[in-house]
mmCIF file of C-alpha atoms in Angstrom:
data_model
loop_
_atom_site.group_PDB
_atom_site.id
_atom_site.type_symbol
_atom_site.label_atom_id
_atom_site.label_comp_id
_atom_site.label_asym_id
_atom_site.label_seq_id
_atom_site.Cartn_x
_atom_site.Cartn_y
_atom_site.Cartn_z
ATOM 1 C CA UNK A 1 30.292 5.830 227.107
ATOM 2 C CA UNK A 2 33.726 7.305 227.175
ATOM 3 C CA UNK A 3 35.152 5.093 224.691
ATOM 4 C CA UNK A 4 34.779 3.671 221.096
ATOM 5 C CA UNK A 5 32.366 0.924 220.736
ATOM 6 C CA UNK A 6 34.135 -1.751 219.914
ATOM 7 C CA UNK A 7 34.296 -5.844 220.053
ATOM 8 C CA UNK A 8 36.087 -7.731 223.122
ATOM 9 C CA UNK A 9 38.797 -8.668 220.846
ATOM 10 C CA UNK A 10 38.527 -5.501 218.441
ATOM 11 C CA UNK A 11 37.345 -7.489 215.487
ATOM 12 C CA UNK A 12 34.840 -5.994 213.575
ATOM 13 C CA UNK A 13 31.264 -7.903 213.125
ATOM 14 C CA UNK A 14 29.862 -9.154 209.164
ATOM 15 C CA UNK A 15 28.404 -6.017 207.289
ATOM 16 C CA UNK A 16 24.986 -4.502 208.926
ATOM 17 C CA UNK A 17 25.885 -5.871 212.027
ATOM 18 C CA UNK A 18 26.638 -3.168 214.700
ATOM 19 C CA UNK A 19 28.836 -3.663 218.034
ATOM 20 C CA UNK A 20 25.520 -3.406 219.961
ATOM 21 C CA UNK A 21 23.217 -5.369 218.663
ATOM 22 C CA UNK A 22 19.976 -3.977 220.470
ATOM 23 C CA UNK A 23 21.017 -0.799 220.886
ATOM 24 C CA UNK A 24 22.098 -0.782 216.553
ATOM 25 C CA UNK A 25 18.670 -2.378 215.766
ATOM 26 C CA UNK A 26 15.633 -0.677 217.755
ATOM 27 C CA UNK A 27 14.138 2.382 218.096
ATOM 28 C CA UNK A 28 12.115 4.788 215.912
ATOM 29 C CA UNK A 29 13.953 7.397 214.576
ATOM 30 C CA UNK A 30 11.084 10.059 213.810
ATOM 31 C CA UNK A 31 11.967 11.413 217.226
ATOM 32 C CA UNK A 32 15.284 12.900 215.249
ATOM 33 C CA UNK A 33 16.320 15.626 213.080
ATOM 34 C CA UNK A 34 18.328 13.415 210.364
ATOM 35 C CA UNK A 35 20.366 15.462 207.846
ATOM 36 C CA UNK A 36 22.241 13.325 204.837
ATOM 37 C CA UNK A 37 24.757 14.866 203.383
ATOM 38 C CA UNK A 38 25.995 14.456 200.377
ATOM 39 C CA UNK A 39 29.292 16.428 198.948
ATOM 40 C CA UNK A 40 29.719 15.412 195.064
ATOM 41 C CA UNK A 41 31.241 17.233 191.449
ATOM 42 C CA UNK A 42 30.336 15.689 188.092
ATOM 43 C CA UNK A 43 28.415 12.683 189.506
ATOM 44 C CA UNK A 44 25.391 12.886 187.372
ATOM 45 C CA UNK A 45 25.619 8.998 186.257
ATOM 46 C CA UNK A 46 24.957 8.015 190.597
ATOM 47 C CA UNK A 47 23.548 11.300 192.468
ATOM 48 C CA UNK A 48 19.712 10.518 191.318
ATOM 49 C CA UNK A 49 19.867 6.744 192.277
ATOM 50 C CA UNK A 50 22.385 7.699 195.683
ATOM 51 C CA UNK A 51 19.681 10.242 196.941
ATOM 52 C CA UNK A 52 16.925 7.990 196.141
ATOM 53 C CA UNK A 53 17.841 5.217 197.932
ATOM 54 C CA UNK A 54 18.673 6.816 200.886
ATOM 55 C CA UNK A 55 15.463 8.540 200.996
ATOM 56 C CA UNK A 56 13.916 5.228 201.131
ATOM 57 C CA UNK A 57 16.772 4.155 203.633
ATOM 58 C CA UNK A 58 15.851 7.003 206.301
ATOM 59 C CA UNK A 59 12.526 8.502 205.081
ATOM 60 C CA UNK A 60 12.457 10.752 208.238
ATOM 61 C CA UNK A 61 15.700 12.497 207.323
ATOM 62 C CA UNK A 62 16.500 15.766 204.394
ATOM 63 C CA UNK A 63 18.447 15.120 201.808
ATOM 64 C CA UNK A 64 21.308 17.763 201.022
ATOM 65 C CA UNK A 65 23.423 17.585 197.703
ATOM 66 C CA UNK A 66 26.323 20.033 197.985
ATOM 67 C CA UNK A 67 27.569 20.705 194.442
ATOM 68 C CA UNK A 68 31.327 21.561 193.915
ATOM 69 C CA UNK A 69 31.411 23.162 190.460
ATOM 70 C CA UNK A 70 30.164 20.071 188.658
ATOM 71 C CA UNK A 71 30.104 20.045 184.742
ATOM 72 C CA UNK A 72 26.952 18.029 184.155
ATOM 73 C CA UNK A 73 23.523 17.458 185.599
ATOM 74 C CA UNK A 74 24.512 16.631 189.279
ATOM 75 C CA UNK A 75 22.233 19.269 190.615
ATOM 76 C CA UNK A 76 19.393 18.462 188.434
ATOM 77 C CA UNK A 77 19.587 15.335 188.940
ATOM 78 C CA UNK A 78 19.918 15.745 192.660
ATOM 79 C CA UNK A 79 16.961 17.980 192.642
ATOM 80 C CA UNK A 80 14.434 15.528 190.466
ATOM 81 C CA UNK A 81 15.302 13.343 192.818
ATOM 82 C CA UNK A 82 14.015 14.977 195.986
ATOM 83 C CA UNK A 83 17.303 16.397 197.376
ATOM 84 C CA UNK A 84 17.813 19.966 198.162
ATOM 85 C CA UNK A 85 20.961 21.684 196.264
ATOM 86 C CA UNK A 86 23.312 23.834 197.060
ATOM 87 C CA UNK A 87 26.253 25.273 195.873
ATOM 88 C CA UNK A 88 30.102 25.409 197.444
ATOM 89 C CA UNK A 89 32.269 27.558 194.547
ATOM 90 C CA UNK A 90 35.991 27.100 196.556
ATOM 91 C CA UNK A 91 37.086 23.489 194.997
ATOM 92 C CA UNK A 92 37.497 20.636 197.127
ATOM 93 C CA UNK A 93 35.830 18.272 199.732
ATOM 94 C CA UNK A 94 37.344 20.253 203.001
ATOM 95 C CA UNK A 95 35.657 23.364 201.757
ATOM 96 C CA UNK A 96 32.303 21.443 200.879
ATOM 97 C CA UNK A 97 32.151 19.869 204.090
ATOM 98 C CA UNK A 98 33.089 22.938 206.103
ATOM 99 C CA UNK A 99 30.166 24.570 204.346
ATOM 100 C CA UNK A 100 27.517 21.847 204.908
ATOM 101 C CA UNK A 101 28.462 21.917 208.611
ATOM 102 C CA UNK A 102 27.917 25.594 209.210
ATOM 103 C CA UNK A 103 24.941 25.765 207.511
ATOM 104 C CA UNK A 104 22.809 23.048 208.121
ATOM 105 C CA UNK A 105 21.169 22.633 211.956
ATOM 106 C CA UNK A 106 20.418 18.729 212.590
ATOM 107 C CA UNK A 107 20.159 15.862 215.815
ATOM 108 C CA UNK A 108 22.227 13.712 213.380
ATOM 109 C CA UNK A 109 24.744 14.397 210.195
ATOM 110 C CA UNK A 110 25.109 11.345 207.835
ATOM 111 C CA UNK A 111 27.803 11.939 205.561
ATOM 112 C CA UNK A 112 28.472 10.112 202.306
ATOM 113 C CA UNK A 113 29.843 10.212 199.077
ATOM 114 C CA UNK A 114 27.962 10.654 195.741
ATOM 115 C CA UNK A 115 29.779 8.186 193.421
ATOM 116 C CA UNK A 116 26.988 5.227 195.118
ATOM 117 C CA UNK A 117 29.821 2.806 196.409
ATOM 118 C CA UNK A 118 28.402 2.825 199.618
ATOM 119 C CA UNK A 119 25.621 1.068 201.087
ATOM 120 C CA UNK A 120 22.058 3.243 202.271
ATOM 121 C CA UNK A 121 21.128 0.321 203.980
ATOM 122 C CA UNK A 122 22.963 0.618 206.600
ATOM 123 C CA UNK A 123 22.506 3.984 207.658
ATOM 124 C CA UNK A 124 19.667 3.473 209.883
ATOM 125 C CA UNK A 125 21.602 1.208 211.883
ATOM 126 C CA UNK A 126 24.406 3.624 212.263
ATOM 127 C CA UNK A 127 21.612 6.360 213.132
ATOM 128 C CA UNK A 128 20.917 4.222 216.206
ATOM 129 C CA UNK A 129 24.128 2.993 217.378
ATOM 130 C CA UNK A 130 25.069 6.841 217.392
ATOM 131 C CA UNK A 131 21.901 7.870 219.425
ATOM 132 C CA UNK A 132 21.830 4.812 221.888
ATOM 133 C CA UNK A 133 25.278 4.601 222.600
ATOM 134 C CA UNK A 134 25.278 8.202 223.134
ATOM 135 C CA UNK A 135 28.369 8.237 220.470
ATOM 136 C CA UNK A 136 29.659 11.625 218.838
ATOM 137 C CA UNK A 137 31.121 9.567 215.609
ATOM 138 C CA UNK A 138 30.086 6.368 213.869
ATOM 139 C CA UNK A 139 32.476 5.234 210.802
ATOM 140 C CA UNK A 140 31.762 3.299 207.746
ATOM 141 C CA UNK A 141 34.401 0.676 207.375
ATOM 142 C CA UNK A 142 34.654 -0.321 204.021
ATOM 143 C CA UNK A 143 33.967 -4.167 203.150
ATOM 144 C CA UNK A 144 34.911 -3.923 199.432
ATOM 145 C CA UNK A 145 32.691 -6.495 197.209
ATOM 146 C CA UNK A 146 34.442 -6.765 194.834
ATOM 147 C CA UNK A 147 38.315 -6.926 193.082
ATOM 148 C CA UNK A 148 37.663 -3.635 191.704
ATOM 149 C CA UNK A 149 35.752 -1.928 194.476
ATOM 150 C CA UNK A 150 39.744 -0.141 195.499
ATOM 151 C CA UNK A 151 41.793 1.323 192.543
ATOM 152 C CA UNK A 152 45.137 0.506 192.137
ATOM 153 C CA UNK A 153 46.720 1.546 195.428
ATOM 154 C CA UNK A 154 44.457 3.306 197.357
ATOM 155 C CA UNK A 155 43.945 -0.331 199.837
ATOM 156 C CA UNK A 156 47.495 -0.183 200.526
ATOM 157 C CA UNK A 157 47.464 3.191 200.523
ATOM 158 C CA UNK A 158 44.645 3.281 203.353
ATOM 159 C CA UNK A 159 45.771 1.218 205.745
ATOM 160 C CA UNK A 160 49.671 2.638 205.884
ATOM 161 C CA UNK A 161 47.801 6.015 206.070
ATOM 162 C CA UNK A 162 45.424 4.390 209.169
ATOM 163 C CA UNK A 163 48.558 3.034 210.451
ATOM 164 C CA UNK A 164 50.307 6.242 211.201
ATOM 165 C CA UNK A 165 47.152 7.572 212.497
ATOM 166 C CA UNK A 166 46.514 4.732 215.075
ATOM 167 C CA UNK A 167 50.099 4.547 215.947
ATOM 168 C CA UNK A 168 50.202 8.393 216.934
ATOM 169 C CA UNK A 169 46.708 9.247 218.216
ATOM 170 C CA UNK A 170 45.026 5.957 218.713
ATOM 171 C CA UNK A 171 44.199 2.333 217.393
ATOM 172 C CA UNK A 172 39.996 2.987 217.518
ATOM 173 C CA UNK A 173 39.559 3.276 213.926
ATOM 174 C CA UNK A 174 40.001 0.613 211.299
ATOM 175 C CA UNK A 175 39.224 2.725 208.139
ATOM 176 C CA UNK A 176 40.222 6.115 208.544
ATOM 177 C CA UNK A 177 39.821 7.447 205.254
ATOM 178 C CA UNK A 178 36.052 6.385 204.811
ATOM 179 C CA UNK A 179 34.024 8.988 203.161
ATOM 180 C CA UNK A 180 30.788 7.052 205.149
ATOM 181 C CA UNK A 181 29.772 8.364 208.476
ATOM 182 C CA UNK A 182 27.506 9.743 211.076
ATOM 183 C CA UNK A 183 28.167 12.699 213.529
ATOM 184 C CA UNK A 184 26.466 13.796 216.337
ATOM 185 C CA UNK A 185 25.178 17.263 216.273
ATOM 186 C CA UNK A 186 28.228 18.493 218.911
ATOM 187 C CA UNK A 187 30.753 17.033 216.823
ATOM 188 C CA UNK A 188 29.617 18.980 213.855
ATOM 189 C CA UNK A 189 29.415 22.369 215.694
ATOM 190 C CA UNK A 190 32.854 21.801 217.183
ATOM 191 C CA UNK A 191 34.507 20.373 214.728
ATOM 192 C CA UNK A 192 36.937 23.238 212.893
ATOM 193 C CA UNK A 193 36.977 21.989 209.567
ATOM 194 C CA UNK A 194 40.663 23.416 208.264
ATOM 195 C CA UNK A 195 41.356 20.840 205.533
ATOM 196 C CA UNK A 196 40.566 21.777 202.029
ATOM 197 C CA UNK A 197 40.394 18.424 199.931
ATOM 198 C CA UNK A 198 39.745 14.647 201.022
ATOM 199 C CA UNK A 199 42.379 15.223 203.932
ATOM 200 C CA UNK A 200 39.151 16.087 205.967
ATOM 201 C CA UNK A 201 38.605 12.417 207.101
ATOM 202 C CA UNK A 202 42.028 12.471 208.778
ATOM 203 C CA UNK A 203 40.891 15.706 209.954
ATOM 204 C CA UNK A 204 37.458 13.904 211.454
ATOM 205 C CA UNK A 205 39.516 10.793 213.093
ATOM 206 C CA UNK A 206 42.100 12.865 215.032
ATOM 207 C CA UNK A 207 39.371 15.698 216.298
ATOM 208 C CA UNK A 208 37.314 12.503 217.789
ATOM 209 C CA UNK A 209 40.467 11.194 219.486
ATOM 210 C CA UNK A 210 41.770 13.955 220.252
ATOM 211 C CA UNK A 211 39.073 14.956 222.547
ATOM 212 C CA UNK A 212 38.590 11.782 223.755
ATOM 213 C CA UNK A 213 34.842 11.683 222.045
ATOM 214 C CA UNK A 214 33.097 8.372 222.092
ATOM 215 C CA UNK A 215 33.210 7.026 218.892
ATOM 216 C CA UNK A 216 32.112 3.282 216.845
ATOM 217 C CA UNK A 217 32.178 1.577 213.515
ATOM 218 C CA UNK A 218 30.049 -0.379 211.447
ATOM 219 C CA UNK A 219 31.004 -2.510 208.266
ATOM 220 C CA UNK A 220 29.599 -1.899 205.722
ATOM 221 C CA UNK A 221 29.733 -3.225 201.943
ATOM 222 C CA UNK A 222 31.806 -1.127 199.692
ATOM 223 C CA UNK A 223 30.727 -1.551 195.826
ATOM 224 C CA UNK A 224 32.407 -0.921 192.539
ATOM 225 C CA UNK A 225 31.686 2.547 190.998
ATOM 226 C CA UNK A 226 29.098 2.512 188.344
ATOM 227 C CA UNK A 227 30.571 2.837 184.575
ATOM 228 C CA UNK A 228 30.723 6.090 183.336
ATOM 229 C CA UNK A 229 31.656 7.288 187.070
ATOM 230 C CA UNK A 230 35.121 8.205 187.567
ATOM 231 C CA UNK A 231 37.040 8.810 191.348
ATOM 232 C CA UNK A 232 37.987 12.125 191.963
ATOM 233 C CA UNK A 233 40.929 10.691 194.355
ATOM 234 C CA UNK A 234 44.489 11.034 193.177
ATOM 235 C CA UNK A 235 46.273 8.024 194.748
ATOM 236 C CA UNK A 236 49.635 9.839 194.418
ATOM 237 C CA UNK A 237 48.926 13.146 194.999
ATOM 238 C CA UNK A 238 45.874 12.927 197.134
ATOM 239 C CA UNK A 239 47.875 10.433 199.121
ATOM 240 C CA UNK A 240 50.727 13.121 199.869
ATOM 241 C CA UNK A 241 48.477 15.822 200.957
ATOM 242 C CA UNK A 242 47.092 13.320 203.090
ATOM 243 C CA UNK A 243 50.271 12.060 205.089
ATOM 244 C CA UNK A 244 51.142 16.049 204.642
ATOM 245 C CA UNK A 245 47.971 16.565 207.233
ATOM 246 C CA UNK A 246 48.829 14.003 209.129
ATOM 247 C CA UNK A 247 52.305 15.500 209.758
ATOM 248 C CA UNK A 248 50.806 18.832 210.429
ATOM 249 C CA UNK A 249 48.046 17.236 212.865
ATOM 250 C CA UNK A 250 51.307 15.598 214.776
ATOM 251 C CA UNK A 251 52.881 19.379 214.799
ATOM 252 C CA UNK A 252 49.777 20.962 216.449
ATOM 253 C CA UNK A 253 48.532 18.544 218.570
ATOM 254 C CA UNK A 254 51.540 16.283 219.679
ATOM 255 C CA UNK A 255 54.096 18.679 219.731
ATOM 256 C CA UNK A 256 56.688 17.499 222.323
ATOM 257 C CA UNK A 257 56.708 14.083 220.233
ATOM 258 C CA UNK A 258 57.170 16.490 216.843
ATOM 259 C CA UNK A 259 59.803 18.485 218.164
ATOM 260 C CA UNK A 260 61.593 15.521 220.158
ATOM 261 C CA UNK A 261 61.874 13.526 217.122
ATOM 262 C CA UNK A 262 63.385 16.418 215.457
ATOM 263 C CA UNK A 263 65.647 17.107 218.298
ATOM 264 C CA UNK A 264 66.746 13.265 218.262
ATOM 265 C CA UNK A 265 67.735 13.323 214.642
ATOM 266 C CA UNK A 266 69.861 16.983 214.857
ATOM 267 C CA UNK A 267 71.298 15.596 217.955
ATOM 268 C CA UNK A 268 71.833 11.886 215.803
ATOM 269 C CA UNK A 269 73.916 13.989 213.427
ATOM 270 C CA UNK A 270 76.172 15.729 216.178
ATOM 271 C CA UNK A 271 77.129 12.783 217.377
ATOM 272 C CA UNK A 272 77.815 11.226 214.035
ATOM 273 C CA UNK A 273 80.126 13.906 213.047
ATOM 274 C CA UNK A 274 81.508 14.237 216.580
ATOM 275 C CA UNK A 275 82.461 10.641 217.901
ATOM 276 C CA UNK A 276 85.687 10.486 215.455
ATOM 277 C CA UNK A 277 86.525 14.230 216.341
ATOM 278 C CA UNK A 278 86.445 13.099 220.177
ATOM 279 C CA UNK A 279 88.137 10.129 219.210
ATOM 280 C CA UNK A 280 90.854 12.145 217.845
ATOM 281 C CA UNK A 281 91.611 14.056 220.670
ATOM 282 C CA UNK A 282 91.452 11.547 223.309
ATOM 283 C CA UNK A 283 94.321 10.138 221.088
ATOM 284 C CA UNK A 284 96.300 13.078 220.452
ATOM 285 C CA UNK A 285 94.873 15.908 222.316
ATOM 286 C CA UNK A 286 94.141 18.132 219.412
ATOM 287 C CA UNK A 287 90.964 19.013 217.290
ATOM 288 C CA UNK A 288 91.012 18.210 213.818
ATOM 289 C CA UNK A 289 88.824 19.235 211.511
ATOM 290 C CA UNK A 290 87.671 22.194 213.291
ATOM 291 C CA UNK A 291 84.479 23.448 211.408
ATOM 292 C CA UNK A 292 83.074 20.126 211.409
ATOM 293 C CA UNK A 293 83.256 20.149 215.285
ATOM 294 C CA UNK A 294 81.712 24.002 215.093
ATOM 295 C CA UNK A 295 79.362 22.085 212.860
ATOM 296 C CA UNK A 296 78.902 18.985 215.171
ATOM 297 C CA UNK A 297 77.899 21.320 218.602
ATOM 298 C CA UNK A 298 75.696 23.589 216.391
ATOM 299 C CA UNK A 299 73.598 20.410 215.947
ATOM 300 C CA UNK A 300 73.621 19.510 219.327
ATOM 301 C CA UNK A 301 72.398 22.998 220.386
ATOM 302 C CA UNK A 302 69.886 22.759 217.475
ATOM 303 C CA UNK A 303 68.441 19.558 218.766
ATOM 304 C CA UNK A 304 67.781 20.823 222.348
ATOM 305 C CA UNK A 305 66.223 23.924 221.082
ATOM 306 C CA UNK A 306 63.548 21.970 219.252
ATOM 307 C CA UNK A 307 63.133 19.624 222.150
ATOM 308 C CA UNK A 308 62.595 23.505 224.881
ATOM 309 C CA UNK A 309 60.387 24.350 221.832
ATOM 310 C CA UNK A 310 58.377 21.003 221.706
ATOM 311 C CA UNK A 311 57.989 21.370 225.743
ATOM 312 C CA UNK A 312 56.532 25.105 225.731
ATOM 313 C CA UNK A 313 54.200 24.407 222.525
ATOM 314 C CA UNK A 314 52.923 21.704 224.152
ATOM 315 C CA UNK A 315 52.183 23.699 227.347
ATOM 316 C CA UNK A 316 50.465 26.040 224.455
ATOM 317 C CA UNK A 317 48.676 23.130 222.886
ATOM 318 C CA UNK A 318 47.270 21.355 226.604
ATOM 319 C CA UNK A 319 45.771 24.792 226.513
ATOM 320 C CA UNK A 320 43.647 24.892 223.177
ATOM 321 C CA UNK A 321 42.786 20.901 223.766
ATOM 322 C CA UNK A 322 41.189 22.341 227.208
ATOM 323 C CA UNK A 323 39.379 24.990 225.039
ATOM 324 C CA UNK A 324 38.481 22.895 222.436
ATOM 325 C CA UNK A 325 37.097 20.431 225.255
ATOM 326 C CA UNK A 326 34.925 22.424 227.004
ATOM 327 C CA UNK A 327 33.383 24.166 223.504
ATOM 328 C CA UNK A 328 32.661 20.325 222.155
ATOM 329 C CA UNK A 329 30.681 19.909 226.484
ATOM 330 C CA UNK A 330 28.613 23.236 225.757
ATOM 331 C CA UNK A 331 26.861 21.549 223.049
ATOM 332 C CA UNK A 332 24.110 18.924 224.638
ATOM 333 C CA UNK A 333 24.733 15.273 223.810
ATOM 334 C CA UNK A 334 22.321 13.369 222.150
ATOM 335 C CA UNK A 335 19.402 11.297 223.866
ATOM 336 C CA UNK A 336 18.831 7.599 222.958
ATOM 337 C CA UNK A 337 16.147 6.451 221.262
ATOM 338 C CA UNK A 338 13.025 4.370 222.309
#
């Protein structure tokens, strides 16, 4: 495949149903090296029952709990409950995740959250749509349950945050900000994991389009957190970092569209001091208001220096997406399953 698995009309099917029905549905997946990951910091009221169930979910796969300098029994917890623990001092989900992906060697990364809002079930499904649709990504989208599955914020927040995303790099992803989903073994080792808090999702969706990486979703129920569990998201803040990455993402990887639409608006601002200036003189023949026409054709040559600079950075930046490219092809793709 070459392209996201996706409907005819790109709606998305009922939860646990995947795009391909046979190819989401059969096979054995002992054949596989199945790592679930799981990134958490003071969830000691969910870990044990999270780690549990999706041992029972994909029995042929190793449970990893990475704890981020939590202040109760996560790791215990995590480790009476079969998982092995580790450790990640440097605080925040981008460091966690960089630091499960360098370590651990796996066919298959599933990555989910801690707090037990998302379903186990349907991990085996998303196992096998990855493996027999030969896909490097397969997303969670989140089918909340319930009124309070989303605080205050964070739905709206989500989908102007997807928005952006789809307008700029692509419209294959319904749910960007998921913290449910399964890599392929070359994603992982070529992903390059920059982001240091939950900006890493927007990090995940624009490395997959960005290298043009097959990639699929699955709905899947999203619950209500537990009581006594409490979201480690900041709408507001969290939110701002987020569209900050997004920004930056534009900057490094769409350059000549960064640099343009800074050139447009300098060049926007010439013309609004400069049209009565010109006016002026076509009138009278004289320049009034001289440092505001200094001012007016500094702009302009402001605006076509960021558009030059937007052109050669994104000579610069063809050149790193060919590097990146062939890096994420060295890595062997994985086989489907019987």
């Amino acid at each position: 495949m070459s392209g996201p698995a996706l409907l005819m009309d790109g709606a998305l099917p009922p939860p646990g149903q995947a795009y391909d029905e046979a190819a989401g549905r059969k096979g054995s997946l002992a054949g596989l090296r199945i790592a679930v990951l799981i990134p958490c910091r003071d969830e000691a009221v969910t870990i044990g029952n999270v780690v549990s169930d999706f041992r029972h979910a994909l029995p042929e796969a190793r449970i990893y709990v990475y704890d981020n300098n939590s202040m109760d029994d996560t790791a215990v917890l995590a480790a009476q409950a079969g998982a092995t623990v580790r450790h990640e001092r440097r605080q925040g989900k981008g460091h966690v995740v960089r630091r499960m992906f360098a370590d651990i060697e796996a066919d298959v990364y599933v990555l989910v959250d801690g707090d037990g809002t998302y379903d186990p079930v349907d991990a085996p499904t998303m196992v096998r749509l990855l493996a027999n649709q030969q896909l490097d990504m397969v997303t969670g989208a989140r089918v909340d349950t319930s009124r309070g599955s989303y605080r205050r914020g964070h739905r709206l927040g989500n989908r102007v945050l997807t928005g952006i995303v789809r307008n700029i790099f692509g419209d294959f992803t319904s749910d960007m900000l998921s913290g449910y989903r399964v890599f392929s073994r070359r994603f992982v080792k070529s992903f390059p994991a920059l982001s240091v808090g939950f900006e890493t999702e927007t990090e995940f969706t624009v490395h997959a389009l960005e290298l043009g990486m097959p990639v699929g979703e699955l709905r899947t129920r999203y619950q209500e957190r537990q009581q006594g569990s409490a979201s480690k998201l900041h709408t507001y803040r969290d939110g701002i970092r987020i569209l900050r990455t997004i920004l930056n993402l534009v900057k490094e990887e769409r350059p000549l569209l960064f640099f343009s639409c800074i050139g447009a608006v300098l060049v926007l601002i010439a013309v609004g001091l400069g049209l009565p200036l010109v006016s002026f003189f076509l009138k009278t023949g004289r320049v009034p208001r001289l440092p505001t026409a200094v001012l007016s054709v500094t702009f302009v040559i402001l605006g076509w220096l960021s558009f030059f600079c937007g052109l050669i950075l994104d000579s610069l930046a063809r050149g790193r997406k060919e590097t990146k490219r062939i890096a994420y092809l060295s890595l062997r793709a994985i086989s489907p399953i019987s």
